[in-house]
Coordinates of C-alpha atoms (C1' of nucleotides) in Angstrom, one line a residue:
Chain S
M519 CA 0.0 0.2 -0.1
E520 CA 1.5 3.4 -1.4
I521 CA 0.7 5.3 2.2
E522 CA 3.3 2.7 4.1
Q523 CA 6.3 4.6 2.3
A524 CA 4.8 8.7 2.9
Y525 CA 6.8 10.5 5.5
P526 CA 4.0 11.3 7.9
Y527 CA 3.1 7.4 7.9
L528 CA 6.6 6.3 8.9
M529 CA 7.0 9.3 11.5
E530 CA 3.5 8.0 13.4
R531 CA 4.7 4.7 13.3
A532 CA 8.5 5.2 14.7
I533 CA 7.2 7.6 17.3
R534 CA 4.5 4.2 18.3
Q535 CA 6.8 1.9 18.5
M536 CA 9.5 4.1 20.5
R537 CA 6.1 5.0 23.0
M538 CA 5.2 1.3 23.1
V539 CA 8.9 0.1 23.9
S540 CA 9.2 3.2 26.5
Q541 CA 5.6 2.3 28.3
Q542 CA 6.8 -1.8 28.7
T543 CA 10.5 -0.7 30.0
F544 CA 8.6 1.4 32.2
L545 CA 6.3 -1.4 33.0
Q546 CA 8.8 -4.0 33.3
A547 CA 11.2 -1.4 36.0
G548 CA 7.2 -1.7 37.8
V549 CA 6.8 2.1 37.7
D550 CA 3.3 3.3 37.1
I551 CA 3.9 6.2 34.8
T552 CA 2.9 7.0 31.5
V553 CA 5.3 8.2 28.2
E554 CA 3.0 11.6 28.6
Q555 CA 3.2 11.8 32.2
W556 CA 7.5 11.0 31.9
V557 CA 7.3 13.9 29.4
V558 CA 6.1 16.6 31.7
L559 CA 7.2 14.8 35.0
Y560 CA 10.9 15.3 33.3
I561 CA 10.2 19.4 32.6
I562 CA 9.1 20.3 36.0
H563 CA 12.2 18.2 37.6
D564 CA 14.3 20.5 35.1
G565 CA 12.8 23.9 36.0
Q566 CA 11.4 23.3 39.3
G567 CA 8.7 26.3 39.7
L568 CA 7.7 26.5 36.0
S569 CA 4.1 27.8 35.7
Q570 CA 1.7 25.6 33.9
V571 CA 1.6 27.9 30.9
E572 CA 6.1 27.3 31.0
I573 CA 5.1 23.9 31.0
T574 CA 2.6 24.0 28.3
E575 CA 4.8 25.4 25.7
F576 CA 7.5 23.0 26.6
A577 CA 5.8 20.3 26.5
F578 CA 3.9 21.3 22.9
K579 CA 1.0 20.0 24.1
D580 CA -2.3 22.3 25.3
A581 CA -3.4 23.4 28.5
P582 CA -6.2 21.3 29.5
T583 CA -3.9 18.2 28.6
V584 CA -1.2 19.8 31.5
T585 CA -3.9 20.1 33.8
R586 CA -4.7 16.7 33.9
I587 CA -1.7 15.1 33.6
I588 CA -0.1 17.6 36.5
D589 CA -3.3 16.6 38.2
N590 CA -2.1 12.8 37.6
L591 CA 1.2 13.7 38.8
V592 CA 0.1 15.3 41.9
K593 CA -2.0 11.6 42.6
K594 CA 0.9 9.8 42.5
G595 CA 2.6 12.2 45.1
W596 CA 5.8 13.2 42.3
V597 CA 4.7 16.8 42.3
Y598 CA 2.9 19.6 43.8
R599 CA 1.9 22.9 43.2
Q600 CA 1.8 26.1 45.1
M601 CA 0.0 29.1 44.6
S602 CA 2.6 32.3 42.8
S603 CA 2.9 35.0 45.4
E604 CA 3.6 37.8 42.7
D605 CA 0.2 36.7 40.0
R606 CA -2.8 34.6 41.9
R607 CA -3.7 33.2 38.9
K608 CA -0.3 30.7 38.4
F609 CA 1.1 28.3 40.0
E610 CA 4.4 27.2 40.1
I611 CA 5.2 23.6 39.8
Y612 CA 8.0 21.5 42.1
T613 CA 8.8 18.1 41.8
T614 CA 8.8 16.1 46.1
N615 CA 11.4 13.9 46.4
E616 CA 9.9 11.2 46.0
G617 CA 8.9 12.7 42.1
K618 CA 12.8 14.1 42.0
M619 CA 13.5 9.7 42.8
M620 CA 11.5 8.7 40.3
V621 CA 13.4 11.3 37.7
K622 CA 16.3 9.8 39.0
K623 CA 15.6 6.1 38.4
L624 CA 13.9 6.4 35.0
L625 CA 16.3 8.8 33.2
P626 CA 19.0 6.3 32.4
M627 CA 16.2 4.2 31.2
V628 CA 15.0 6.6 28.6
M629 CA 18.2 7.6 27.5
A630 CA 19.1 4.3 26.7
I631 CA 15.7 3.7 25.2
R632 CA 17.0 6.9 22.8
E633 CA 20.2 5.4 22.3
Q634 CA 18.6 2.0 21.4
G635 CA 16.9 4.3 18.8
I636 CA 19.9 4.9 16.6
V637 CA 21.7 2.2 16.8
N638 CA 23.2 1.8 13.4
I639 CA 22.5 5.1 12.1
S640 CA 25.6 7.5 11.6
E641 CA 26.2 11.0 13.3
S642 CA 26.3 12.1 9.6
D643 CA 22.7 10.6 9.1
L644 CA 21.0 11.5 12.3
R645 CA 22.6 14.9 11.7
V646 CA 20.3 15.2 8.4
F647 CA 17.8 13.3 9.9
K648 CA 17.4 15.8 13.0
R649 CA 17.9 19.1 10.5
V650 CA 14.8 17.6 8.3
L651 CA 12.6 18.0 11.2
G652 CA 13.4 21.2 12.6
R653 CA 12.6 22.2 8.2
L654 CA 9.4 20.5 8.7
I655 CA 8.6 22.3 12.1
E656 CA 9.2 25.4 10.3
N657 CA 7.2 24.6 7.0
F658 CA 3.9 23.8 9.5
E659 CA 4.7 26.6 11.7
K660 CA 2.3 29.0 9.6
Chain I
M1479 CA 15.8 23.4 27.6
E1480 CA 17.8 20.2 26.8
I1481 CA 14.9 18.2 26.0
E1482 CA 14.0 20.4 23.0
Q1483 CA 16.9 19.0 20.9
A1484 CA 16.1 15.3 21.6
Y1485 CA 14.7 13.6 18.3
P1486 CA 11.8 12.1 20.2
Y1487 CA 10.8 15.7 20.9
L1488 CA 11.3 16.9 17.2
M1489 CA 9.5 14.2 16.1
E1490 CA 6.5 14.5 18.2
R1491 CA 6.4 18.1 17.4
A1492 CA 6.6 17.9 13.8
I1493 CA 3.5 14.9 13.8
R1494 CA 1.6 17.5 15.8
Q1495 CA 2.4 20.4 14.0
M1496 CA 1.2 18.8 10.7
R1497 CA -1.9 17.5 12.2
M1498 CA -2.9 21.0 13.0
V1499 CA -2.0 21.9 9.4
S1500 CA -4.5 19.2 8.2
Q1501 CA -7.0 19.5 10.4
Q1502 CA -7.1 23.5 9.7
T1503 CA -7.2 22.2 5.7
F1504 CA -10.0 20.4 6.5
L1505 CA -11.9 22.5 8.7
Q1506 CA -11.5 25.0 5.7
A1507 CA -12.7 23.0 3.4
G1508 CA -15.8 22.5 5.3
V1509 CA -15.2 18.4 5.5
D1510 CA -15.8 17.3 9.1
I1511 CA -13.2 15.0 9.5
T1512 CA -10.6 14.0 11.7
V1513 CA -7.2 13.4 11.0
E1514 CA -6.9 9.4 12.2
Q1515 CA -10.3 9.3 10.2
W1516 CA -9.1 10.5 6.9
V1517 CA -6.2 7.8 7.3
V1518 CA -8.0 4.9 7.6
L1519 CA -10.6 6.3 4.8
Y1520 CA -7.9 6.8 2.6
I1521 CA -6.8 2.7 3.6
I1522 CA -10.4 1.6 2.9
H1523 CA -10.7 3.4 -0.4
D1524 CA -7.4 2.1 -1.6
G1525 CA -8.2 -1.8 0.0
Q1526 CA -12.0 -2.1 -1.0
G1527 CA -13.1 -5.2 1.2
L1528 CA -10.4 -5.2 3.4
S1529 CA -11.0 -6.5 6.9
Q1530 CA -10.9 -4.6 10.1
V1531 CA -7.5 -6.9 10.9
E1532 CA -6.0 -5.6 7.7
I1533 CA -7.0 -2.4 8.3
T1534 CA -5.9 -2.7 11.8
E1535 CA -2.1 -3.9 10.3
F1536 CA -1.9 -1.1 7.3
A1537 CA -3.2 1.9 10.1
F1538 CA -1.0 0.7 12.8
K1539 CA -3.6 1.3 15.3
D1540 CA -5.5 -1.1 17.6
A1541 CA -8.6 -3.1 16.9
P1542 CA -11.0 -0.6 19.5
T1543 CA -9.6 2.1 17.8
V1544 CA -9.9 1.0 14.3
T1545 CA -14.2 -0.1 14.9
R1546 CA -15.1 3.3 16.8
I1547 CA -13.0 5.3 13.8
I1548 CA -15.0 2.5 11.2
D1549 CA -18.1 3.3 13.2
N1550 CA -18.0 7.2 13.0
L1551 CA -17.4 6.9 9.4
V1552 CA -20.4 4.7 8.9
K1553 CA -22.4 7.4 10.6
K1554 CA -20.9 9.6 8.4
G1555 CA -21.9 7.7 5.5
W1556 CA -18.8 7.4 3.7
V1557 CA -18.3 3.7 4.5
Y1558 CA -20.3 0.0 4.8
R1559 CA -19.5 -3.3 6.7
Q1560 CA -20.3 -6.3 4.7
M1561 CA -20.5 -9.5 6.5
S1562 CA -17.8 -11.8 4.8
S1563 CA -19.2 -14.3 3.3
E1564 CA -16.9 -17.4 4.2
D1565 CA -16.1 -16.1 7.7
R1566 CA -19.1 -15.2 9.6
R1567 CA -16.5 -13.2 11.7
K1568 CA -15.7 -11.0 9.5
F1569 CA -16.6 -7.6 7.8
E1570 CA -15.6 -6.6 4.9
I1571 CA -15.2 -2.6 4.6
Y1572 CA -16.3 -0.9 1.5
T1573 CA -16.4 2.8 0.9
T1574 CA -20.0 4.5 -0.5
N1575 CA -20.0 6.8 -3.1
E1576 CA -19.8 10.0 -1.0
G1577 CA -16.8 8.4 0.3
K1578 CA -15.6 8.2 -2.6
M1579 CA -16.6 11.7 -3.6
M1580 CA -14.6 12.4 -0.1
V1581 CA -11.0 10.8 -0.9
K1582 CA -11.1 12.9 -4.4
K1583 CA -12.0 16.2 -2.9
L1584 CA -9.5 15.6 0.1
L1585 CA -6.7 13.8 -1.8
P1586 CA -5.1 16.9 -3.3
M1587 CA -5.3 18.6 0.0
V1588 CA -3.5 16.3 2.1
M1589 CA -0.9 15.5 -1.0
A1590 CA -0.4 19.5 -1.1
I1591 CA 0.1 19.7 2.7
R1592 CA 2.6 16.8 2.5
E1593 CA 4.4 18.8 -0.1
Q1594 CA 4.1 21.8 1.9
G1595 CA 6.4 20.0 4.6
I1596 CA 9.4 18.9 2.8
V1597 CA 9.8 22.4 0.9
N1598 CA 13.5 23.6 0.9
I1599 CA 14.2 20.0 1.7
S1600 CA 16.6 18.3 -0.9
E1601 CA 16.3 15.3 -2.3
S1602 CA 19.0 13.6 -0.7
D1603 CA 18.0 15.0 2.4
L1604 CA 15.1 13.3 1.9
R1605 CA 16.0 10.4 1.1
V1606 CA 18.4 10.3 4.5
F1607 CA 15.4 11.1 6.6
K1608 CA 13.4 8.2 5.2
R1609 CA 15.9 5.9 5.7
V1610 CA 16.4 7.2 9.2
L1611 CA 13.4 6.4 9.9
G1612 CA 13.0 2.9 8.6
R1613 CA 16.0 2.2 10.8
L1614 CA 14.1 3.8 14.2
I1615 CA 10.9 1.7 13.3
E1616 CA 13.4 -1.4 12.6
N1617 CA 15.4 -0.5 16.2
F1618 CA 12.0 -0.2 18.1
E1619 CA 10.5 -3.7 16.6
K1620 CA 11.9 -6.4 19.2
Chain O
dT622 C1' -16.9 -35.7 17.5
dA623 C1' -16.1 -33.0 21.8
dA624 C1' -12.9 -30.0 24.2
dC625 C1' -9.9 -25.9 23.5
dA626 C1' -7.1 -23.0 21.4
dA627 C1' -7.2 -19.5 17.9
dT628 C1' -9.1 -15.1 15.3
dA629 C1' -12.5 -11.0 14.3
dG630 C1' -14.8 -8.1 16.5
dT631 C1' -16.9 -5.3 20.3
dT632 C1' -17.3 -3.2 24.5
dG633 C1' -14.9 -0.3 29.1
dT634 C1' -12.2 2.2 31.1
dC635 C1' -7.9 5.3 31.4
dA636 C1' -5.5 8.5 29.8
dT637 C1' -4.5 11.9 26.1
dG638 C1' -5.4 15.6 22.6
dC639 C1' -8.1 19.2 20.5
dT640 C1' -11.9 22.7 21.2
dA641 C1' -15.3 25.9 23.2
dA642 C1' -16.5 27.7 27.2
dT643 C1' -15.8 29.2 31.8
dT644 C1' -14.0 31.4 36.6
dA645 C1' -10.6 34.1 39.1
dT646 C1' -7.5 37.5 38.1
dT647 C1' -4.3 41.3 36.0
dG648 C1' -3.4 44.8 32.7
dT649 C1' -4.4 48.9 30.0
dA650 C1' -7.1 52.5 28.4
dA651 C1' -10.8 55.7 28.7
Chain V
dT7 C1' -11.3 54.5 39.1
dT8 C1' -14.1 52.1 36.3
dA9 C1' -14.7 49.2 32.2
dC10 C1' -13.0 45.9 28.9
dA11 C1' -9.2 42.9 27.8
dA12 C1' -6.1 39.6 27.7
dT13 C1' -4.1 36.1 30.9
dA14 C1' -4.0 31.8 34.3
dA15 C1' -6.2 27.3 34.7
dT16 C1' -10.2 24.9 34.6
dT17 C1' -13.9 21.9 33.2
dA18 C1' -16.6 19.7 29.7
dG19 C1' -17.9 17.0 25.3
dC20 C1' -16.2 14.1 22.1
dA21 C1' -12.2 11.5 19.4
dT22 C1' -8.2 8.6 19.8
dG23 C1' -4.6 5.3 22.1
dA24 C1' -3.5 1.1 25.1
dC25 C1' -5.3 -2.2 27.8
dA26 C1' -8.2 -5.6 29.4
dA27 C1' -11.9 -8.9 29.5
dC28 C1' -16.0 -10.8 26.4
dT29 C1' -19.1 -12.8 22.3
dA30 C1' -18.9 -15.0 18.3
dT31 C1' -17.2 -17.7 14.9
dT32 C1' -13.6 -20.4 13.4
dG33 C1' -9.5 -24.3 13.8
dT34 C1' -7.0 -27.6 15.7
dT35 C1' -6.5 -31.7 17.7
dA36 C1' -7.3 -36.2 20.9

DNA sequence: TAACAATAGTTGTCATGCTAATTATTGTAA
DNA sequence: TTACAATAATTAGCATGACAACTATTGTTA
C-alpha cells in the first residue's frame, strides 16, 4: 500500500513504536507512569517552579492536557502546586522528593531507549535527520 | 531546555504541527473529518473489501480504535460493513459513493500538505530522512 | 466428534489531545 | 477609577490510543 512509504506515516509509526517500547520498559521497571506523564515530570524536574503555561510551551501540549497530567502527577505524589505570590492566577510547579527519585530512576532508561533507536545510524545521517525535522517544524509553522 | 533538542521531541512536535495544519485545512474546506478518520478512510478506499484486522495492520492502530473510527465513518455515510460470506466473524469494508467523493476531494489537499512539509528540503536529505525513519522502526521492533 | 485454542470484532475504562466555554485575576485605556 | 481586554487555569465534550475482558465464530487436536 502506497501510504506506507509516505513520510508522515513512517513518522507516526516510529513514534508509536518508541512509545510502546518506553511504556513496556516503565512497566517492567514496576513504575506506573505513562510516557506523557514522564515528559511533563521531566520538564517540571528540570525547571522547578515553572507555571503551567510555561510547561505547556515546553511540552508542546495544550493547557487542559497539562492540567490533567499534573493532576495525575500530584495524585501519584511526584509533584506539587504552589500558588504564585506575585500572580494569584499562577501556580509554580515543583517535584517532591519522590518525584526527584523517580526521575533519577527513569532517566537512564529513557536515555537507553533513545540510544536503542539510533543504533546503526551514522552521526551524519542523524544530523541530517534532525535538520529535516527542524525544517518540517518550520514549514508547518505558518 | 535540553529536551527540545532530543529527536523524539522533535518528531512529536513535527507530527503534531502537521496534524494541526491538516485539521485546519479540512475545517476550511468545510469537511468534518479528523486526521485519523482520513487515514482509515483512505486505506479503505484504496483496499476495498479489507477486513478490520487488515485495516488495523495498514493503519498501525489497534483493533478497538479501528472499530470506533469505522463506526464514525459509517455514521458519516462514507463507509459500510458487509458480512464476509466465507468467515462470519469478518466484515468486508467498502467506501460508499460519498466516501469516494470525499477521498477525491481531500486527497489533493493532503498531498499539498505533504509537499508543504518538505519545501526547502533536498532530495538527498529526504532520502536520508526516510532511511533513518525506517531504521528507527526496525530498532524499536524488538 | 468433543474440548479447547485461536481469531475477528466489540465494549468498557482510563489517559491524552483538541476545542470551546468558564472562573478568577491582572493589565490597560478612557 | 471603571470598564474592558488579556491571561492562567479549569471544566466539559468528543475522538483517539492502550489495555483488558467479552462474544461469536472458526480451527485444531485428542
